[in-house]
Amino acid sequence: MLVASTFDSETYWREEGSSRLPFIPDPSRSRVVMAMDELLASLCGPEDTLLTRFEMDEAHMDYLAHIGFHFTQLSANVPSHEPNLFRALYEVPETDERLKQFSEMTPFSVVPYVHELLDRYNYSNKLPTLQDVKRVNSKLYSADLAKRLLGSSYSQPVFSVDELAAVGLELMGLSNGVLLKDPLA
């Protein structure tokens, strides 16, 4: 089995043009997130291959083997300007002969270009659609689910600035604060 991932899936599930809460950008964050695929070593068995964006350090590989994690590692060798590993692999015009030797790829999460890459290499595909993954990972979905299953929810979805102001003022009257959550963050 080939195991691969792109982390920070929520950024890929966000609809284009949607608003987002303020945040402080961190220039080094992207490279750290791109290297997080090495964490999937814990999900690999001795017969599995972990596809990582960057070549794993030999001392790290030796340490992982020493503590019982046995797997093969394969570096994707794709440009780092594209944070989505699956898109970076898909946009390489020729197929990667190394990836053709596998019959199945297990991505950690469903993000754009996962299905396209699975199709390119004829990997078996039992994954939900990207739209379904976006829907069920939204806090709007979990708030609705809690309300349907439990009869109530602590969440109060709002869809406009006016709704936010009204609900925020109401909640501030009941407590000392309000926590705003982005649907996909």
PDB file of C-alpha atoms in Angstrom:
ATOM      1  CA  MET A   1       0.000   0.000   0.000  1.00  0.00           C
ATOM      2  CA  LEU A   2       1.138   3.535  -0.737  1.00  0.00           C
ATOM      3  CA  VAL A   3       0.341   5.965   2.104  1.00  0.00           C
ATOM      4  CA  ALA A   4       0.337   9.705   1.366  1.00  0.00           C
ATOM      5  CA  SER A   5      -1.076  12.949   2.658  1.00  0.00           C
ATOM      6  CA  THR A   6      -1.444  16.663   2.494  1.00  0.00           C
ATOM      7  CA  PHE A   7      -2.095  18.123   5.905  1.00  0.00           C
ATOM      8  CA  ASP A   8      -4.064  21.260   6.798  1.00  0.00           C
ATOM      9  CA  SER A   9      -6.982  19.869   4.818  1.00  0.00           C
ATOM     10  CA  GLU A  10      -9.332  22.574   6.048  1.00  0.00           C
ATOM     11  CA  THR A  11      -7.632  25.153   3.826  1.00  0.00           C
ATOM     12  CA  TYR A  12      -8.545  23.023   0.801  1.00  0.00           C
ATOM     13  CA  TRP A  13     -12.141  22.499   1.905  1.00  0.00           C
ATOM     14  CA  ARG A  14     -12.899  26.224   2.133  1.00  0.00           C
ATOM     15  CA  GLU A  15     -15.059  27.566  -0.666  1.00  0.00           C
ATOM     16  CA  GLU A  16     -13.295  30.143  -2.828  1.00  0.00           C
ATOM     17  CA  GLY A  17     -14.279  33.691  -2.004  1.00  0.00           C
ATOM     18  CA  SER A  18     -15.637  32.831   1.442  1.00  0.00           C
ATOM     19  CA  SER A  19     -14.775  35.083   4.341  1.00  0.00           C
ATOM     20  CA  ARG A  20     -12.376  34.006   7.023  1.00  0.00           C
ATOM     21  CA  LEU A  21     -11.572  35.080  10.528  1.00  0.00           C
ATOM     22  CA  PRO A  22      -8.430  37.191  11.010  1.00  0.00           C
ATOM     23  CA  PHE A  23      -5.184  35.289  11.551  1.00  0.00           C
ATOM     24  CA  ILE A  24      -1.477  36.004  11.835  1.00  0.00           C
ATOM     25  CA  PRO A  25       0.360  34.545   8.832  1.00  0.00           C
ATOM     26  CA  ASP A  26       3.491  32.537   9.561  1.00  0.00           C
ATOM     27  CA  PRO A  27       5.883  32.260   6.589  1.00  0.00           C
ATOM     28  CA  SER A  28       7.618  29.149   7.955  1.00  0.00           C
ATOM     29  CA  ARG A  29       4.320  27.352   8.632  1.00  0.00           C
ATOM     30  CA  SER A  30       3.859  26.095   5.077  1.00  0.00           C
ATOM     31  CA  ARG A  31       7.140  24.173   4.966  1.00  0.00           C
ATOM     32  CA  VAL A  32       6.465  22.636   8.394  1.00  0.00           C
ATOM     33  CA  VAL A  33       2.961  21.542   7.318  1.00  0.00           C
ATOM     34  CA  MET A  34       4.342  20.095   4.067  1.00  0.00           C
ATOM     35  CA  ALA A  35       6.783  17.952   6.095  1.00  0.00           C
ATOM     36  CA  MET A  36       4.072  16.628   8.418  1.00  0.00           C
ATOM     37  CA  ASP A  37       3.439  13.727   6.036  1.00  0.00           C
ATOM     38  CA  GLU A  38       6.282  11.959   7.861  1.00  0.00           C
ATOM     39  CA  LEU A  39       3.875  11.536  10.806  1.00  0.00           C
ATOM     40  CA  LEU A  40       2.035   8.908   8.780  1.00  0.00           C
ATOM     41  CA  ALA A  41       4.900   6.491   9.437  1.00  0.00           C
ATOM     42  CA  SER A  42       2.911   5.373  12.472  1.00  0.00           C
ATOM     43  CA  LEU A  43       0.126   4.133  10.151  1.00  0.00           C
ATOM     44  CA  CYS A  44       2.461   2.080   7.947  1.00  0.00           C
ATOM     45  CA  GLY A  45       3.145  -1.601   8.208  1.00  0.00           C
ATOM     46  CA  PRO A  46       6.263  -3.432   7.030  1.00  0.00           C
ATOM     47  CA  GLU A  47       4.793  -3.943   3.543  1.00  0.00           C
ATOM     48  CA  ASP A  48       3.721  -0.301   3.132  1.00  0.00           C
ATOM     49  CA  THR A  49       5.451   2.599   1.452  1.00  0.00           C
ATOM     50  CA  LEU A  50       5.169   6.116   2.819  1.00  0.00           C
ATOM     51  CA  LEU A  51       5.187   8.764   0.113  1.00  0.00           C
ATOM     52  CA  THR A  52       6.579  12.000   1.547  1.00  0.00           C
ATOM     53  CA  ARG A  53       7.156  15.357  -0.066  1.00  0.00           C
ATOM     54  CA  PHE A  54      10.751  15.554   1.157  1.00  0.00           C
ATOM     55  CA  GLU A  55      13.363  12.824   1.551  1.00  0.00           C
ATOM     56  CA  MET A  56      13.326  11.622   5.155  1.00  0.00           C
ATOM     57  CA  ASP A  57      16.548  11.942   7.123  1.00  0.00           C
ATOM     58  CA  GLU A  58      18.425   8.626   7.325  1.00  0.00           C
ATOM     59  CA  ALA A  59      18.995   8.981  11.082  1.00  0.00           C
ATOM     60  CA  HIS A  60      15.251   9.552  11.560  1.00  0.00           C
ATOM     61  CA  MET A  61      14.444   6.466   9.477  1.00  0.00           C
ATOM     62  CA  ASP A  62      16.934   4.412  11.531  1.00  0.00           C
ATOM     63  CA  TYR A  63      15.368   5.644  14.770  1.00  0.00           C
ATOM     64  CA  LEU A  64      11.858   4.794  13.571  1.00  0.00           C
ATOM     65  CA  ALA A  65      13.005   1.286  12.615  1.00  0.00           C
ATOM     66  CA  HIS A  66      14.717   0.919  16.005  1.00  0.00           C
ATOM     67  CA  ILE A  67      11.456   1.660  17.854  1.00  0.00           C
ATOM     68  CA  GLY A  68       9.438  -0.715  15.680  1.00  0.00           C
ATOM     69  CA  PHE A  69       8.186   1.263  12.687  1.00  0.00           C
ATOM     70  CA  HIS A  70       9.154  -0.671   9.586  1.00  0.00           C
ATOM     71  CA  PHE A  71       8.163   0.693   6.180  1.00  0.00           C
ATOM     72  CA  THR A  72       9.651   1.902   2.936  1.00  0.00           C
ATOM     73  CA  GLN A  73       9.888   5.614   2.243  1.00  0.00           C
ATOM     74  CA  LEU A  74       9.560   7.223  -1.170  1.00  0.00           C
ATOM     75  CA  SER A  75      10.169  10.914  -1.802  1.00  0.00           C
ATOM     76  CA  ALA A  76       7.726  12.620  -4.168  1.00  0.00           C
ATOM     77  CA  ASN A  77      10.366  14.931  -5.688  1.00  0.00           C
ATOM     78  CA  VAL A  78       7.850  17.658  -6.523  1.00  0.00           C
ATOM     79  CA  PRO A  79       8.250  21.434  -6.331  1.00  0.00           C
ATOM     80  CA  SER A  80       7.545  22.909  -2.915  1.00  0.00           C
ATOM     81  CA  HIS A  81       5.722  25.977  -4.257  1.00  0.00           C
ATOM     82  CA  GLU A  82       2.536  23.858  -4.398  1.00  0.00           C
ATOM     83  CA  PRO A  83       1.578  22.842  -0.833  1.00  0.00           C
ATOM     84  CA  ASN A  84      -0.994  20.239  -1.956  1.00  0.00           C
ATOM     85  CA  LEU A  85       1.105  17.125  -2.614  1.00  0.00           C
ATOM     86  CA  PHE A  86      -1.635  15.516  -4.697  1.00  0.00           C
ATOM     87  CA  ARG A  87      -1.921  18.566  -6.955  1.00  0.00           C
ATOM     88  CA  ALA A  88       1.867  18.792  -7.266  1.00  0.00           C
ATOM     89  CA  LEU A  89       2.009  15.125  -8.317  1.00  0.00           C
ATOM     90  CA  TYR A  90      -0.951  15.474 -10.676  1.00  0.00           C
ATOM     91  CA  GLU A  91       0.499  18.535 -12.411  1.00  0.00           C
ATOM     92  CA  VAL A  92       3.654  16.657 -13.388  1.00  0.00           C
ATOM     93  CA  PRO A  93       2.810  15.901 -17.044  1.00  0.00           C
ATOM     94  CA  GLU A  94       4.339  12.420 -17.162  1.00  0.00           C
ATOM     95  CA  THR A  95       3.391   9.593 -14.852  1.00  0.00           C
ATOM     96  CA  ASP A  96       5.874   8.612 -12.175  1.00  0.00           C
ATOM     97  CA  GLU A  97       6.997   5.049 -12.853  1.00  0.00           C
ATOM     98  CA  ARG A  98       7.692   4.558  -9.144  1.00  0.00           C
ATOM     99  CA  LEU A  99       4.014   5.193  -8.336  1.00  0.00           C
ATOM    100  CA  LYS A 100       2.777   2.777 -11.025  1.00  0.00           C
ATOM    101  CA  GLN A 101       4.002  -0.211  -9.023  1.00  0.00           C
ATOM    102  CA  PHE A 102       1.246   0.233  -6.423  1.00  0.00           C
ATOM    103  CA  SER A 103      -2.353  -0.887  -6.845  1.00  0.00           C
ATOM    104  CA  GLU A 104      -3.704   1.245  -4.020  1.00  0.00           C
ATOM    105  CA  MET A 105      -3.005   4.600  -2.413  1.00  0.00           C
ATOM    106  CA  THR A 106      -4.374   5.525   0.980  1.00  0.00           C
ATOM    107  CA  PRO A 107      -4.560   9.280   1.428  1.00  0.00           C
ATOM    108  CA  PHE A 108      -4.897  10.564   4.987  1.00  0.00           C
ATOM    109  CA  SER A 109      -7.625  12.971   3.914  1.00  0.00           C
ATOM    110  CA  VAL A 110      -9.608  13.835   0.808  1.00  0.00           C
ATOM    111  CA  VAL A 111      -8.451  17.127  -0.696  1.00  0.00           C
ATOM    112  CA  PRO A 112      -8.536  18.469  -4.262  1.00  0.00           C
ATOM    113  CA  TYR A 113      -6.630  16.327  -6.783  1.00  0.00           C
ATOM    114  CA  VAL A 114      -6.772  13.135  -4.681  1.00  0.00           C
ATOM    115  CA  HIS A 115      -9.394  11.559  -6.950  1.00  0.00           C
ATOM    116  CA  GLU A 116      -7.619  12.788 -10.096  1.00  0.00           C
ATOM    117  CA  LEU A 117      -4.350  11.212  -8.946  1.00  0.00           C
ATOM    118  CA  LEU A 118      -6.085   7.961  -8.014  1.00  0.00           C
ATOM    119  CA  ASP A 119      -7.607   7.878 -11.503  1.00  0.00           C
ATOM    120  CA  ARG A 120      -4.297   8.651 -13.226  1.00  0.00           C
ATOM    121  CA  TYR A 121      -2.592   5.678 -11.592  1.00  0.00           C
ATOM    122  CA  ASN A 122      -5.669   3.412 -11.661  1.00  0.00           C
ATOM    123  CA  TYR A 123      -5.584   2.978  -7.893  1.00  0.00           C
ATOM    124  CA  SER A 124      -8.657   1.428  -6.345  1.00  0.00           C
ATOM    125  CA  ASN A 125     -10.906   4.180  -5.058  1.00  0.00           C
ATOM    126  CA  LYS A 126     -13.320   3.782  -2.157  1.00  0.00           C
ATOM    127  CA  LEU A 127     -13.156   7.393  -1.017  1.00  0.00           C
ATOM    128  CA  PRO A 128     -16.091   9.735  -0.497  1.00  0.00           C
ATOM    129  CA  THR A 129     -16.394  12.683  -2.857  1.00  0.00           C
ATOM    130  CA  LEU A 130     -14.619  15.918  -2.034  1.00  0.00           C
ATOM    131  CA  GLN A 131     -17.990  17.680  -1.681  1.00  0.00           C
ATOM    132  CA  ASP A 132     -19.200  15.126   0.884  1.00  0.00           C
ATOM    133  CA  VAL A 133     -15.956  15.447   2.865  1.00  0.00           C
ATOM    134  CA  LYS A 134     -16.259  19.244   2.883  1.00  0.00           C
ATOM    135  CA  ARG A 135     -19.872  19.026   4.035  1.00  0.00           C
ATOM    136  CA  VAL A 136     -19.367  16.622   6.952  1.00  0.00           C
ATOM    137  CA  ASN A 137     -16.201  18.363   8.180  1.00  0.00           C
ATOM    138  CA  SER A 138     -17.894  21.730   8.465  1.00  0.00           C
ATOM    139  CA  LYS A 139     -18.804  22.983  11.912  1.00  0.00           C
ATOM    140  CA  LEU A 140     -22.183  23.843  10.398  1.00  0.00           C
ATOM    141  CA  TYR A 141     -22.755  20.128   9.800  1.00  0.00           C
ATOM    142  CA  SER A 142     -21.691  19.144  13.323  1.00  0.00           C
ATOM    143  CA  ALA A 143     -23.860  21.903  14.854  1.00  0.00           C
ATOM    144  CA  ASP A 144     -26.859  20.669  12.863  1.00  0.00           C
ATOM    145  CA  LEU A 145     -26.098  17.045  13.726  1.00  0.00           C
ATOM    146  CA  ALA A 146     -25.882  17.847  17.452  1.00  0.00           C
ATOM    147  CA  LYS A 147     -29.189  19.685  17.274  1.00  0.00           C
ATOM    148  CA  ARG A 148     -30.879  16.794  15.440  1.00  0.00           C
ATOM    149  CA  LEU A 149     -29.449  14.058  17.687  1.00  0.00           C
ATOM    150  CA  LEU A 150     -29.506  15.840  21.039  1.00  0.00           C
ATOM    151  CA  GLY A 151     -32.331  18.290  20.546  1.00  0.00           C
ATOM    152  CA  SER A 152     -30.056  21.254  21.175  1.00  0.00           C
ATOM    153  CA  SER A 153     -26.623  22.566  20.377  1.00  0.00           C
ATOM    154  CA  TYR A 154     -24.326  25.099  21.956  1.00  0.00           C
ATOM    155  CA  SER A 155     -23.520  26.342  18.465  1.00  0.00           C
ATOM    156  CA  GLN A 156     -25.329  29.231  16.890  1.00  0.00           C
ATOM    157  CA  PRO A 157     -24.544  29.429  13.157  1.00  0.00           C
ATOM    158  CA  VAL A 158     -24.700  32.921  11.694  1.00  0.00           C
ATOM    159  CA  PHE A 159     -24.563  33.876   8.037  1.00  0.00           C
ATOM    160  CA  SER A 160     -24.211  37.663   8.010  1.00  0.00           C
ATOM    161  CA  VAL A 161     -22.640  40.514   9.906  1.00  0.00           C
ATOM    162  CA  ASP A 162     -26.068  41.582  11.146  1.00  0.00           C
ATOM    163  CA  GLU A 163     -26.805  38.092  12.508  1.00  0.00           C
ATOM    164  CA  LEU A 164     -23.387  38.005  14.167  1.00  0.00           C
ATOM    165  CA  ALA A 165     -24.011  41.359  15.871  1.00  0.00           C
ATOM    166  CA  ALA A 166     -27.463  40.318  17.113  1.00  0.00           C
ATOM    167  CA  VAL A 167     -26.429  36.873  18.352  1.00  0.00           C
ATOM    168  CA  GLY A 168     -23.186  38.239  19.799  1.00  0.00           C
ATOM    169  CA  LEU A 169     -25.011  40.901  21.816  1.00  0.00           C
ATOM    170  CA  GLU A 170     -27.520  38.345  23.065  1.00  0.00           C
ATOM    171  CA  LEU A 171     -24.792  35.934  24.154  1.00  0.00           C
ATOM    172  CA  MET A 172     -22.744  38.700  25.777  1.00  0.00           C
ATOM    173  CA  GLY A 173     -25.818  39.416  27.915  1.00  0.00           C
ATOM    174  CA  LEU A 174     -25.758  35.802  29.123  1.00  0.00           C
ATOM    175  CA  SER A 175     -22.017  35.326  29.620  1.00  0.00           C
ATOM    176  CA  ASN A 176     -18.665  37.051  29.655  1.00  0.00           C
ATOM    177  CA  GLY A 177     -17.624  36.119  26.137  1.00  0.00           C
ATOM    178  CA  VAL A 178     -18.329  34.713  22.743  1.00  0.00           C
ATOM    179  CA  LEU A 179     -16.190  32.304  20.776  1.00  0.00           C
ATOM    180  CA  LEU A 180     -16.305  32.682  16.994  1.00  0.00           C
ATOM    181  CA  LYS A 181     -15.411  29.611  14.977  1.00  0.00           C
ATOM    182  CA  ASP A 182     -14.773  29.400  11.284  1.00  0.00           C
ATOM    183  CA  PRO A 183     -16.763  26.550   9.685  1.00  0.00           C
ATOM    184  CA  LEU A 184     -13.601  24.868   8.400  1.00  0.00           C
ATOM    185  CA  ALA A 185     -10.789  25.931  10.714  1.00  0.00           C
TER     186      ALA A 185
END
